[in-house]
Coordinates of C-alpha atoms (C1' of nucleotides) in Angstrom, one line a residue:
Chain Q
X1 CA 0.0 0.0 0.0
X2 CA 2.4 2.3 0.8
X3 CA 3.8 1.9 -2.2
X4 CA 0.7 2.5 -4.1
X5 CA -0.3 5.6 -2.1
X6 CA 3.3 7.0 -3.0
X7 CA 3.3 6.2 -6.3
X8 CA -0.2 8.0 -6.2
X9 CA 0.9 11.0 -4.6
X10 CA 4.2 11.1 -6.5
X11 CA 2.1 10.7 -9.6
X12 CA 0.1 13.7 -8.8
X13 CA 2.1 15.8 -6.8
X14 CA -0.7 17.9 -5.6
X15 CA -0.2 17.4 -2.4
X16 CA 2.1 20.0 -1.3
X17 CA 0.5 22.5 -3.4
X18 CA -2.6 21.8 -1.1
X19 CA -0.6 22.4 2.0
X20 CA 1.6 25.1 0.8
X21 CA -0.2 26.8 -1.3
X22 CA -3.0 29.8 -0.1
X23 CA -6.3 28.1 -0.2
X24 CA -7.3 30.4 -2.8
X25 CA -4.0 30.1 -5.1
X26 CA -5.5 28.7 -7.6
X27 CA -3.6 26.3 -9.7
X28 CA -5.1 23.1 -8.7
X29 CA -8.5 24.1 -8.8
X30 CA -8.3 26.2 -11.6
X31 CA -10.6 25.4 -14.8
X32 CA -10.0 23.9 -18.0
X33 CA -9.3 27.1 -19.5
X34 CA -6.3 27.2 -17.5
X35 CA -5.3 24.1 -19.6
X36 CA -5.0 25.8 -22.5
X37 CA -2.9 28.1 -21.1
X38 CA -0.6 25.5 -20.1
X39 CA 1.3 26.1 -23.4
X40 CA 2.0 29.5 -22.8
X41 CA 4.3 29.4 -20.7
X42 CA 6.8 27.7 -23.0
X43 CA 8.2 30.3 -24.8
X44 CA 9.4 31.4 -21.1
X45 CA 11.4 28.3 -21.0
X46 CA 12.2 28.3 -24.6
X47 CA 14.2 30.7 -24.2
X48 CA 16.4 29.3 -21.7
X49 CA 17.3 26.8 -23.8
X50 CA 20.2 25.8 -22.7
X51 CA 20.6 27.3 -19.2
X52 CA 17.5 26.3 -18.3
X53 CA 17.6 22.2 -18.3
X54 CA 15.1 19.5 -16.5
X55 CA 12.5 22.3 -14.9
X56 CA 11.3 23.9 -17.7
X57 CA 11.1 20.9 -19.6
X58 CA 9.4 19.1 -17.0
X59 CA 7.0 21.7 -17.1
X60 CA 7.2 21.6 -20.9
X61 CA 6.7 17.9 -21.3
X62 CA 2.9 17.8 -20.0
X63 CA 1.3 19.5 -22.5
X64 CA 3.0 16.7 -24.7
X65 CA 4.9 19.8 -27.2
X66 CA 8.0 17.8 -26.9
X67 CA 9.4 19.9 -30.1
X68 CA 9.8 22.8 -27.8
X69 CA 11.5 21.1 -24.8
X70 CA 15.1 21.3 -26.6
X71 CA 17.2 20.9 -23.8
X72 CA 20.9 20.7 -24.4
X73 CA 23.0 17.7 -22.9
X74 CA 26.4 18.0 -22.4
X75 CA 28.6 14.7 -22.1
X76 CA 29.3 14.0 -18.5
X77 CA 26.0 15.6 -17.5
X78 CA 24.3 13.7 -14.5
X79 CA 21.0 12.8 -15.5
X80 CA 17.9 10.5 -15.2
X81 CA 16.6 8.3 -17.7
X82 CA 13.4 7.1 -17.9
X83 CA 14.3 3.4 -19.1
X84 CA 12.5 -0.4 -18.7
X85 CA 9.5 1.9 -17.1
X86 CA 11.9 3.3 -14.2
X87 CA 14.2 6.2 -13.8
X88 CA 17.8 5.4 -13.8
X89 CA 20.3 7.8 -13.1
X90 CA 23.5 8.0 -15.9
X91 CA 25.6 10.0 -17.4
X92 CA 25.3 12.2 -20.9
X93 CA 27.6 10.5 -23.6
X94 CA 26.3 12.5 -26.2
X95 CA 23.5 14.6 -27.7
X96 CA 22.7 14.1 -30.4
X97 CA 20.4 16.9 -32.0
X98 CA 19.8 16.0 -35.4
X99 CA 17.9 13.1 -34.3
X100 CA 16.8 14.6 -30.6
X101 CA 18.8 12.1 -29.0
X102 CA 21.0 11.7 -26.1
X103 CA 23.1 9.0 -25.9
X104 CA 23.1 7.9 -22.1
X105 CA 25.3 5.6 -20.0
X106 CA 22.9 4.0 -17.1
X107 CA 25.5 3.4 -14.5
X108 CA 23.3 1.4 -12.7
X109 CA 22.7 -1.1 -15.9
X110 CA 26.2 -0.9 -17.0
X111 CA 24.9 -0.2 -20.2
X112 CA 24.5 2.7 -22.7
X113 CA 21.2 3.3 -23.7
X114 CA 20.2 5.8 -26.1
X115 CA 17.1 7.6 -25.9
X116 CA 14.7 10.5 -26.9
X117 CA 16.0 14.3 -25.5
X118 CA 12.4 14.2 -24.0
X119 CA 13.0 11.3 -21.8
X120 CA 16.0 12.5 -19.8
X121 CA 16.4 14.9 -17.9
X122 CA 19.0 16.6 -15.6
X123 CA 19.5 15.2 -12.4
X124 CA 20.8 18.2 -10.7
X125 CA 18.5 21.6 -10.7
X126 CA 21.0 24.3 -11.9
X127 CA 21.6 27.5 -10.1
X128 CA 20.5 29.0 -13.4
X129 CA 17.3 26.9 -13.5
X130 CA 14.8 29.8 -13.3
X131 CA 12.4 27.7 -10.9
X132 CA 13.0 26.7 -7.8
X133 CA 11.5 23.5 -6.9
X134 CA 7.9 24.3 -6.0
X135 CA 8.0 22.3 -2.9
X136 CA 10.4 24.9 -0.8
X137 CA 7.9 26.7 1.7
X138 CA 6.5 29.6 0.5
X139 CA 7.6 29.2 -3.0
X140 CA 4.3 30.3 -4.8
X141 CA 3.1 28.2 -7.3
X142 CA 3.8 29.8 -10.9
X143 CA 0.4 31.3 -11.5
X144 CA 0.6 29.6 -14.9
X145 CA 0.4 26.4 -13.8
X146 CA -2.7 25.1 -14.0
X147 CA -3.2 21.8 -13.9
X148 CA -1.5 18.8 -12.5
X149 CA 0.2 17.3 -15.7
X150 CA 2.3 20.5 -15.8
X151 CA 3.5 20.2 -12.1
X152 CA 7.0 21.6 -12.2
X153 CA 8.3 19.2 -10.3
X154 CA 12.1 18.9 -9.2
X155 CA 12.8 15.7 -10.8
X156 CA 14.8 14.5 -8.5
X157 CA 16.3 15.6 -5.0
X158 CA 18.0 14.1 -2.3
X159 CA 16.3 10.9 -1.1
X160 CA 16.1 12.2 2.8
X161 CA 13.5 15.1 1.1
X162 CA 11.5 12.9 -1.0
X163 CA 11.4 10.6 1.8
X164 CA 10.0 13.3 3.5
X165 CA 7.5 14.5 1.4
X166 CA 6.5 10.6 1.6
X167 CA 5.9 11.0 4.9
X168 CA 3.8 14.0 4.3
X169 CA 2.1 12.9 1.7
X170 CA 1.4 9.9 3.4
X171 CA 0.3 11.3 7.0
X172 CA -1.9 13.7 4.8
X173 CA -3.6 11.3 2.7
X174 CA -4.6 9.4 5.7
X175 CA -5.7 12.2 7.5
X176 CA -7.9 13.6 4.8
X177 CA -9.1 10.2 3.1
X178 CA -11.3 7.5 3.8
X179 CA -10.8 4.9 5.4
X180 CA -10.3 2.1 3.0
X181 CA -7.5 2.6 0.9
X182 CA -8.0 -0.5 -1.8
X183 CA -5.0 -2.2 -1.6
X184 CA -4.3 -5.3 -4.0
X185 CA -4.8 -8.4 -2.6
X186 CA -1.1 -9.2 -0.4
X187 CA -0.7 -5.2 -0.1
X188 CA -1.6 -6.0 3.9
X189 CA 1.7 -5.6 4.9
X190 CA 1.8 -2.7 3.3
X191 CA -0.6 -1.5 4.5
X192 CA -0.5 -2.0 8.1
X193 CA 2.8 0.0 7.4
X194 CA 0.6 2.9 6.3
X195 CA -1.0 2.7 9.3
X196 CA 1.9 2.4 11.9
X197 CA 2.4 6.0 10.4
X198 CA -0.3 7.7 11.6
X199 CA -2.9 6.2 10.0
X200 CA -5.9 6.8 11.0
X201 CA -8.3 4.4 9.3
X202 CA -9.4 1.6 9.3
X203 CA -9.8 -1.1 6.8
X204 CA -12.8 -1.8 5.5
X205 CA -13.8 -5.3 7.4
X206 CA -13.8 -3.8 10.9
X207 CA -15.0 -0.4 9.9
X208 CA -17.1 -0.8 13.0
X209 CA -17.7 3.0 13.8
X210 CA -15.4 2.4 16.7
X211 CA -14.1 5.7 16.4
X212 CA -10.2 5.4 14.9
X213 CA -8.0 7.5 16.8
X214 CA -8.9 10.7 15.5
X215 CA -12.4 10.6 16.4
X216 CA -12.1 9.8 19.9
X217 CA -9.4 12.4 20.2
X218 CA -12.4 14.4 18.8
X219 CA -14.5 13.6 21.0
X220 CA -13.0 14.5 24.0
X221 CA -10.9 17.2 23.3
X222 CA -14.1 19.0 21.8
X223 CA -16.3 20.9 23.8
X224 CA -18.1 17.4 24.4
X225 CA -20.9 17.0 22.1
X226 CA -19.2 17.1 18.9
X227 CA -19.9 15.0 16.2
X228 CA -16.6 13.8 14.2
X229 CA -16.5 16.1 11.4
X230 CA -15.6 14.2 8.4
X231 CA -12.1 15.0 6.7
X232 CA -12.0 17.8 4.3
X233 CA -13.2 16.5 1.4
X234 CA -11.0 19.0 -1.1
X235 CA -8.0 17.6 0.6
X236 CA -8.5 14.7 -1.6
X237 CA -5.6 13.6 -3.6
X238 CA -7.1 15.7 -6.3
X239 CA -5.8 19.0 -4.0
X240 CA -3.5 16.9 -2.4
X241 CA -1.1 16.3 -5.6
X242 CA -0.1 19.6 -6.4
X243 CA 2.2 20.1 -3.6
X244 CA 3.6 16.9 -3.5
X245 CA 6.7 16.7 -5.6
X246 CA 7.9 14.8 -7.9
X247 CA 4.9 13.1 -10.6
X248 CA 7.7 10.1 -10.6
X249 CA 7.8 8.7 -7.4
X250 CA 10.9 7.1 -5.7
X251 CA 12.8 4.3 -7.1
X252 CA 12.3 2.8 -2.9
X253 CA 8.6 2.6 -3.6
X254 CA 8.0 2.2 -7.4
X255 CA 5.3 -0.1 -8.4
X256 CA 3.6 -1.0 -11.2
X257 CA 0.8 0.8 -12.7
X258 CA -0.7 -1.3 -14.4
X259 CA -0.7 -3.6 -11.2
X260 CA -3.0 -0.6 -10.0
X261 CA -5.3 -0.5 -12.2
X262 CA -5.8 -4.3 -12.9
X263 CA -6.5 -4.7 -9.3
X264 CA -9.1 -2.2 -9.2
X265 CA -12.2 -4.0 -10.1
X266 CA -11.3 -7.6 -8.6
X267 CA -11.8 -6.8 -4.6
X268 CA -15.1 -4.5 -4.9
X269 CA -17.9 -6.2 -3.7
X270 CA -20.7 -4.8 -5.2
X271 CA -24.7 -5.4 -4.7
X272 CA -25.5 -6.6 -8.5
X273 CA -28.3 -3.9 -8.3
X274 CA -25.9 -1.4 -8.2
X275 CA -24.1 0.5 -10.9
X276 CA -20.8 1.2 -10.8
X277 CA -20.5 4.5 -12.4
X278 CA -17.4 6.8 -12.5
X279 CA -17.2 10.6 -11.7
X280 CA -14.6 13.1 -12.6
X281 CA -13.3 14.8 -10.1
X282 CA -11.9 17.9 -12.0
X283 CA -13.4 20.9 -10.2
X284 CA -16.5 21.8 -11.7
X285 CA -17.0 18.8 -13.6
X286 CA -18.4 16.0 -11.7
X287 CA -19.1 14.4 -15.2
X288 CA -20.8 11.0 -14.2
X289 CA -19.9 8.4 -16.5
X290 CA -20.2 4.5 -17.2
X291 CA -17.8 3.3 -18.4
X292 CA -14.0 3.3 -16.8
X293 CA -12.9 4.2 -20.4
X294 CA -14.8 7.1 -20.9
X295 CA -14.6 8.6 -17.5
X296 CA -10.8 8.6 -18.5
X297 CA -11.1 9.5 -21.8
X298 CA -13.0 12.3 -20.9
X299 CA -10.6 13.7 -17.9
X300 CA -7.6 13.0 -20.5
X301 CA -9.2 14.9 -23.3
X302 CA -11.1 17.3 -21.5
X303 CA -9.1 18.1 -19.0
X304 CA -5.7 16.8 -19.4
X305 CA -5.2 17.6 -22.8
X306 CA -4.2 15.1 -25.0
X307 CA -0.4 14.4 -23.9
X308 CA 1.1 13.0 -26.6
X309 CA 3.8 11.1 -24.8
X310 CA 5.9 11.4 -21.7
X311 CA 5.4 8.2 -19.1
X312 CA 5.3 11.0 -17.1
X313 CA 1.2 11.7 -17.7
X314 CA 0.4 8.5 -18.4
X315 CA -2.4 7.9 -16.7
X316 CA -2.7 10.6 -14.3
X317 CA -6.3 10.6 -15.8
X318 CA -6.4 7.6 -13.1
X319 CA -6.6 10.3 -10.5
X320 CA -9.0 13.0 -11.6
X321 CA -12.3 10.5 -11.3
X322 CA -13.4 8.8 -8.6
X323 CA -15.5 5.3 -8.7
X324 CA -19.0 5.9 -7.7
X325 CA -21.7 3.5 -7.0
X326 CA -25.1 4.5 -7.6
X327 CA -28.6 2.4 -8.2
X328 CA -29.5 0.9 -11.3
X329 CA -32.0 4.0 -12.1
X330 CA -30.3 6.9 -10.0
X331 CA -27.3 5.7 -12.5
X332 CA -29.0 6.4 -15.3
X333 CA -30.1 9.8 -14.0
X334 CA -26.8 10.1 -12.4
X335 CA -24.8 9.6 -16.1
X336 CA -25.9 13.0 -17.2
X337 CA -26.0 15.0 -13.8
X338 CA -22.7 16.4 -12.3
X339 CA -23.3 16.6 -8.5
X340 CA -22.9 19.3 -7.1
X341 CA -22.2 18.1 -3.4
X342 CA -18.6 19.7 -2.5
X343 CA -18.3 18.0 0.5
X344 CA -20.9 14.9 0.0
X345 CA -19.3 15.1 -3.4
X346 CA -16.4 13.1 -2.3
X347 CA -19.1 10.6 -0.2
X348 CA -18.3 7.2 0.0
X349 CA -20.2 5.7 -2.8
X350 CA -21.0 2.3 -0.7
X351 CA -22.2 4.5 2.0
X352 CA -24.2 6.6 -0.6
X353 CA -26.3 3.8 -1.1
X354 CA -27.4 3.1 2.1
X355 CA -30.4 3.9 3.5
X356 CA -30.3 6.4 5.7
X357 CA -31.3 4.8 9.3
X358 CA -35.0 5.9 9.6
X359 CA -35.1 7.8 12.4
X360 CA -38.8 6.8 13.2
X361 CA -39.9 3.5 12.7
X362 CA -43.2 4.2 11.0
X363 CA -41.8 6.5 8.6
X364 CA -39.3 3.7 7.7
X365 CA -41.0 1.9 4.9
X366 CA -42.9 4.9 3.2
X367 CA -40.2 7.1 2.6
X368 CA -37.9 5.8 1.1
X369 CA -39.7 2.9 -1.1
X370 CA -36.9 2.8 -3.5
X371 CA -34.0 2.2 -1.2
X372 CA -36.2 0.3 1.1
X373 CA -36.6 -2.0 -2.0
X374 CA -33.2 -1.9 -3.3
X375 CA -31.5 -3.5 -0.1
X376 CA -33.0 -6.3 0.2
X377 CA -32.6 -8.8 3.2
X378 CA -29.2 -8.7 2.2
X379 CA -26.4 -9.0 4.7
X380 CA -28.0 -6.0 6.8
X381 CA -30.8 -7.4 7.6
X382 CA -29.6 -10.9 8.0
X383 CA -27.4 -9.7 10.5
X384 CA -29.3 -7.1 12.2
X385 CA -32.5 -8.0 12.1
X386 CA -34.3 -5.2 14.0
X387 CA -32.1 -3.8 16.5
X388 CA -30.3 -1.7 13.8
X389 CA -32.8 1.1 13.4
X390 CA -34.4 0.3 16.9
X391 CA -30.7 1.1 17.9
X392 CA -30.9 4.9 16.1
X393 CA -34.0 5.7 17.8
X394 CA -33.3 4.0 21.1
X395 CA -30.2 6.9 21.3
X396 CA -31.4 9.5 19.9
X397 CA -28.3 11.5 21.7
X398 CA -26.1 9.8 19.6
X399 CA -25.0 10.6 16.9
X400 CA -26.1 9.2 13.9
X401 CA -23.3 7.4 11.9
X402 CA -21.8 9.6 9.7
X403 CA -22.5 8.6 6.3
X404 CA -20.1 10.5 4.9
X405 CA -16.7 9.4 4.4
X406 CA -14.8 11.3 2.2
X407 CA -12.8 9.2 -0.1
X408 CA -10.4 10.0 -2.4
X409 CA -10.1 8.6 -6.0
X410 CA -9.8 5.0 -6.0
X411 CA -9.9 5.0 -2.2
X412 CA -13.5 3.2 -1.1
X413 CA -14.8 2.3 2.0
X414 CA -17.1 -0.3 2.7
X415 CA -19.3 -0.1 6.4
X416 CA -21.1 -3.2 7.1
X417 CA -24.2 -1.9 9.1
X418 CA -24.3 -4.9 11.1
X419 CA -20.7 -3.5 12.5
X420 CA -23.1 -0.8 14.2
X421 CA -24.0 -1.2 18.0
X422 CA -26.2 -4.1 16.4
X423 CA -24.5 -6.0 19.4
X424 CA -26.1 -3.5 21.9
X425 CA -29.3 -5.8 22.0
X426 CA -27.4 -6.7 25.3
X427 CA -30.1 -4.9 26.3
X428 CA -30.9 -2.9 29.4
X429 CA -34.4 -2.9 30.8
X430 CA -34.5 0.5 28.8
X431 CA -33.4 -0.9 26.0
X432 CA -36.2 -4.1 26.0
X433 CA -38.8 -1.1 26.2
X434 CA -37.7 0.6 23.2
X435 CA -37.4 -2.4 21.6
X436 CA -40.7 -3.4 22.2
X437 CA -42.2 -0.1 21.3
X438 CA -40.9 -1.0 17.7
X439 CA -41.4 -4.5 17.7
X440 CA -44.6 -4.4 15.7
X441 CA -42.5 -3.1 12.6
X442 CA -40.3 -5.9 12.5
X443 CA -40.3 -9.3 12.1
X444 CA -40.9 -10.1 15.8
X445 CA -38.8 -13.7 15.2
X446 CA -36.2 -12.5 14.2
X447 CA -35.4 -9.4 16.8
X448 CA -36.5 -11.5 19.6
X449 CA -34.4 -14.4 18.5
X450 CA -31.5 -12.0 18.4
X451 CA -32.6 -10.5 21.6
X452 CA -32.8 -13.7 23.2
X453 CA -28.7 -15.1 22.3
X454 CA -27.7 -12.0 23.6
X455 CA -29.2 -10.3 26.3
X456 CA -30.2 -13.6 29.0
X457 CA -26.6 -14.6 29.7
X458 CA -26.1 -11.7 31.6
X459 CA -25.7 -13.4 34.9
X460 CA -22.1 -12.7 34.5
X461 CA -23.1 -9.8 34.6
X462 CA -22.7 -10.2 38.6
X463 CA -19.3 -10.4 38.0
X464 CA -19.5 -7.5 36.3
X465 CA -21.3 -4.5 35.7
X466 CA -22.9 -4.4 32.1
X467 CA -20.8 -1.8 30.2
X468 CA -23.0 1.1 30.2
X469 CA -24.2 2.3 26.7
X470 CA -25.2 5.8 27.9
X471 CA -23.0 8.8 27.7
X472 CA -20.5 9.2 30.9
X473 CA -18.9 12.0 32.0
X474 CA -15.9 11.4 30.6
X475 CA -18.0 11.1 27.4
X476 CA -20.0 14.0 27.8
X477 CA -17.4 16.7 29.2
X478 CA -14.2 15.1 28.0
X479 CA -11.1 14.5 29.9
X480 CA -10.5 18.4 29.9
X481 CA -13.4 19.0 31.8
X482 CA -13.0 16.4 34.2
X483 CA -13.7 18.7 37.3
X484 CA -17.5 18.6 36.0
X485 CA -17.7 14.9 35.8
X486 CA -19.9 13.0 39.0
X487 CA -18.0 12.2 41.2
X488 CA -18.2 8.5 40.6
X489 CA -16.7 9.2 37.6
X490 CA -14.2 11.0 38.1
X491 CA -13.2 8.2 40.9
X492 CA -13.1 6.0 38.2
X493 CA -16.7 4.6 39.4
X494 CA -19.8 3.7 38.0
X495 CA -21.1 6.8 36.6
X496 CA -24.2 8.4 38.7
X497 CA -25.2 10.9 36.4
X498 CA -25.7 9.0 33.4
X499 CA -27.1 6.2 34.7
X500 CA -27.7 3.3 32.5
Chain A
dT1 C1' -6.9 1.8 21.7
dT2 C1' -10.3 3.8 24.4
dT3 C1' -13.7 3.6 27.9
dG4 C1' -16.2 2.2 32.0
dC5 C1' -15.7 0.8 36.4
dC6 C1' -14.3 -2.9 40.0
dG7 C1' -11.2 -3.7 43.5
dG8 C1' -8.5 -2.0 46.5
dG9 C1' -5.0 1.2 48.5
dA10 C1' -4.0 5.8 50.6
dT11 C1' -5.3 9.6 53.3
Chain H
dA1 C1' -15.6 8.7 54.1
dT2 C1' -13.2 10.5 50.5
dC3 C1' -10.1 10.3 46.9
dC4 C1' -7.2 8.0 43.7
dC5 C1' -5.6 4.6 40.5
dG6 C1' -4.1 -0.2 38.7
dG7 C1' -5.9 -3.0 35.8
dC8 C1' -9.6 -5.8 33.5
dA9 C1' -12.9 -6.3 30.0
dA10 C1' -15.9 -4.5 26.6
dA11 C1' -16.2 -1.9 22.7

DNA sequence: TTTGCCGGGAT
DNA sequence: ATCCCGGCAAA
C-alpha cells in the first residue's frame, strides 16, 4: 500500500501545493481554460534553452509539445533516464540533436542506452534553472500552472527530502481520506505500514464506527458533544497532488501501474443492483460516467489535454475520477447529472447507497420505497435483524453514523451496518422497552431471536457490571473538563449521572 | 486503543 | 468517608 499511495501521490504531486499553497491560489483548482494556457508558458522556457535544463522541460513535457522542450545535454551531465519503465540515473555521452537524442550511459545497468531528448532529464536543478523547486515553503506556485500534468516538479532531489515528502504525503492522505484505501490483494503488509504512520483508518472489514484515533481524540478534546467532522473532502488527492513533488515517485517505492489499475475491479464487492458509475473529479466537472474508459477519456481529453507522450502523464487521468456507486435508475439519471455536493461530493459511494437509518420507525418503509426495495434482506438485515434502526431511535443522543466518508479517487470504503452497536441488543431494561415499542415493525422472530442469544446470559453480569451504553462523564465533558464529571466518575466509578 | 468501572489502596 | 488509581474487560 504504501507503495501504491506514493506512487499516487508522486504521480500527482498535488499534495504539497494543497498544503503550501493559499487556499485560494488557484492552480489546482483552476478550470480547464487554464489548460490551455498551459502552453504559454513555453516560450518562457524556450528561451532558456540551454541554461535552463530539467525544470522547464518538465513543465514543458505535459502538455506533450515535446518539439519545444530542446534541452541541451552535455557529455558527463548527470541525469535521469526514464528506461524499462523506471528512472535510472547516468551519465550524458552524447546529444545528439539531429535526431533529438541523447546517448546515455545508465551506471546502474552498465549499459549505454540511447534515448529520446524528451526522456532524460537533468538530475541536478541548476543554479541557473529559473524555478526553484515548488516544494520549498513559501515558494508560490507559478500562476501559470494550472493543472496537475504541468507540475513543475524537481525531478529528483536528495532521497532524505522525497522521503519526507512521503511521509507528508502519506500522513496527509490518511488524514484527509477514507478509510479504506484498496489495496491489491497481499498489499496487507503494506498496509498495516501505512498505518503504523499515523494512520488513522481503518480497513474496510472492521469499519465498525469504533471511532479510529482521531475521532475519539475528537471527542474528548471538543467541547463534548461534537460530532466527528468528516475530513476535508477537497483535501482529496485531487488537492492533495499539487504540492507533492515529484509526478515520478521514488525508485524505494515504485510499483507498477498497471498492477493498480488491474486490481481495481477484482476486490469490490458490489450489490449486482448497483451500478458502478465513474465521476470526474476535475473541479467543476463532476461528469458521471459508465464506463471506466470514458470517464478517462473524458478527464484526458477534456481536462488533461491530450499528452502526446511522456510516461510522465500517463495515466494521471487515473486520478481526476473517482469510482461511484449508484442504483440501477439513480445511475441512469446520475450519467448526465454532475453533483454538485462539494463536500458529500467526495461521499463514500458504498455508504451513498445506504439507506439512511430511519429515524422513526413508522416512517421507515414509506419514505424511502426505492432504497427500502433496493436492499433487500441482504447481509444487513440478515445480521441485524431489528435492532439496527431500533438502535438509532433507542439513542437519539447519539449521533447518527456519519454517512459520509470522504474518499479520495480510487480509495472506497465499505461499512457493514451490522458493524453498528447491532450487538447493543445486550439490552438494558431500557433498551427491552424501546425495543418493544418498535417490535410491531419488524419481524418479531427474528429481533426476539436476536434479543434472546444476547441479552439472557447476563448473569455474569454479577461479576461485572454491564458496560453502560449511555454517555458518561468522561463522554459528555471530556477529559478536559473532568472537574464537571460526577464524582463516581471521576473516581473511576460507575457513573451516577448518566445512569444506564 | 479507548472507555467504563471494579477492587483496593492511601489519606 | 473520600479520593485515587491499577488493571480488567468491553467496545
Amino acid at each position: 500500500m504504501a507503495s501504491v499511495l506514493s506512487r499516487r501521490l508522486g504521480k500527482r504531486s498535488l499534495l504539497g501545493a494543497r498544503v503550501l499553497g493559499p487556499p485560494g491560489a488557484a492552480p489546482p483548482s483552476e478550470p480547464q481554460t487554464e489548460l490551455l494556457e498551459g502552453a504559454a508558458p513555453q516560450p518562457f522556457l524556450a528561451s532558456k534553452d540551454t541554461s535552463c535544463q530539467e525544470q522547464p522541460k518538465e513543465i514543458l513535457k505535459a502538455p506533450g509539445t515535446s518539439g519545444l522542450q530542446q534541452v541541451a545535454f552535455q557529455p558527463g551531465q548527470k541525469v535521469y533516464v526514464w528506461y524499462g519503465g523506471q528512472e535510472c540515473t547516468g551519465l550524458v555521452e552524447q546529444h545528439s540533436w539531429a535526431e533529438d537524442k541523447v546517448m546515455v550511459w545508465l551506471s546502474d545497468q552498465k549499459l549505454q542506452v540511447c534515448c529520446k531528448a524528451e526522456e532524460v532529464w537533468l538530475a541536478e536543478v541548476q543554479g541557473s534553472v529559473p524555478q526553484a523547486p515548488p516544494l520549498e515553503p513559501g515558494t508560490p506556485v507559478p500562476a501559470y500552472r494550472p493543472v496537475s500534468r504541468n507540475i513543475d516538479v524537481p525531478k529528483r532531489k536528495s532521497d532524505a527530502v522525497e522521503m519526507d515528502e512521503m511521509m507528508a504525503a502519506m500522513v496527509l492522505t490518511s488524514l484527509s481520506c477514507s478509510p479504506v484505501v484498496q489495496s491489491p490483494p497481499g498489499a496487507e503488509a503494506n498496509f498495516s505500514a501505512a498505518r503504523a504512520a499515523g494512520d488513522p483508518w481503518k480497513e474496510s472489514g472492521d469499519v465498525s464506527d469504533s471511532g479510529s484515533s482521531t475521532t475519539s481524540g475528537h471527542w474528548s478534546a471538543g467541547s463534548g458533544i461534537s460530532t466527528p467532522s468528516p475530513p476535508h473532502p477537497q483535501a482529496s488527492p485531487k488537492y492533495l497532488g499539487d504540492a507533492f513533488g515529484s509526478p515520478q515517485t521514488d525508485n524505494g517505492f515504485e510499483t507498477d501501474p498497471d498492477a493498480f489499475l488491474l486490481d481495481e475491479p477484482a476486490p469490490r464487492k458490489r450489490k449486482n443492483s448497483v451500478k458502478v458509475m465513474y465521476k470526474c473529479l476535475w473541479p467543476n466537472c463532476g461528469k458521471v460516467l459508465r464506463s471506466i474508459v470514458g470517464i478517462k477519456r473524458h478527464v484526458k481529453a477534456l481536462h488533461l489535454g491530450d499528452t502526446v507522450d511522456s510516461d510522465q502523464f500517463k495515466r494521471e487521468e487515473d486520478f481526476y475520477y473517482t469510482e461511484v456507486q449508484m442504483k440501477e435508475e439513480a445511475a441512469a439519471a446520475g450519467a448526465t447529472t454532475a453533483d454538485p455536493a462539494p463536500a458529500p461530493g467526495m461521499t463514500s459511494p458504498p455508504l451513498a447507497l445506504l439507506p439512511p437509518p430511519p429515524p422513526k420507525t413508522q416512517s421507515s418503509g414509506p419514505e424511502h420505497p426505492g432504497l427500502e426495495s433496493y436492499l433487500p434482506s441482504g447481509a444487513l438485515s440478515k445480521s441485524a435483524p431489528g435492532s439496527f434502526w431500533h438502535i438509532q431511535a433507542d439513542h437519539a443522543y447519539q449521533a447518527l453514523p456519519s454517512f459520509q466518508i470522504p474518499v479520495s479517487p480510487h480509495i472506497y470504503t465499505s461499512i457493514s451496518w451490522a458493524a453498528a452497536p447491532s450487538t447493543a441488543s445486550s439490552l438494558s431494561p431500557v433498551r427491552s422497552r424501546s425495543l418493544s415499542f418498535s417490535e410491531p415493525q419488524q419481524p418479531p422472530p427474528a429481533v426476539k431471536s436476536h434479543l434472546i442469544v444476547t441479552s439472557p446470559p447476563r448473569a455474569q453480569s454479577s461479576a461485572r457490571k454491564a458496560r453502560g451504553e449511555a454517555k458518561k462523564c468522561r463522554k459528555v465533558y471530556g477529559i478536559e473538563h473532568r472537574d464537571q464529571w460526577c464524582t463516581a466518575c471521576r473516581w473511576k466509578k460507575a457513573c451516577q449521572r448518566f445512569l444506564d
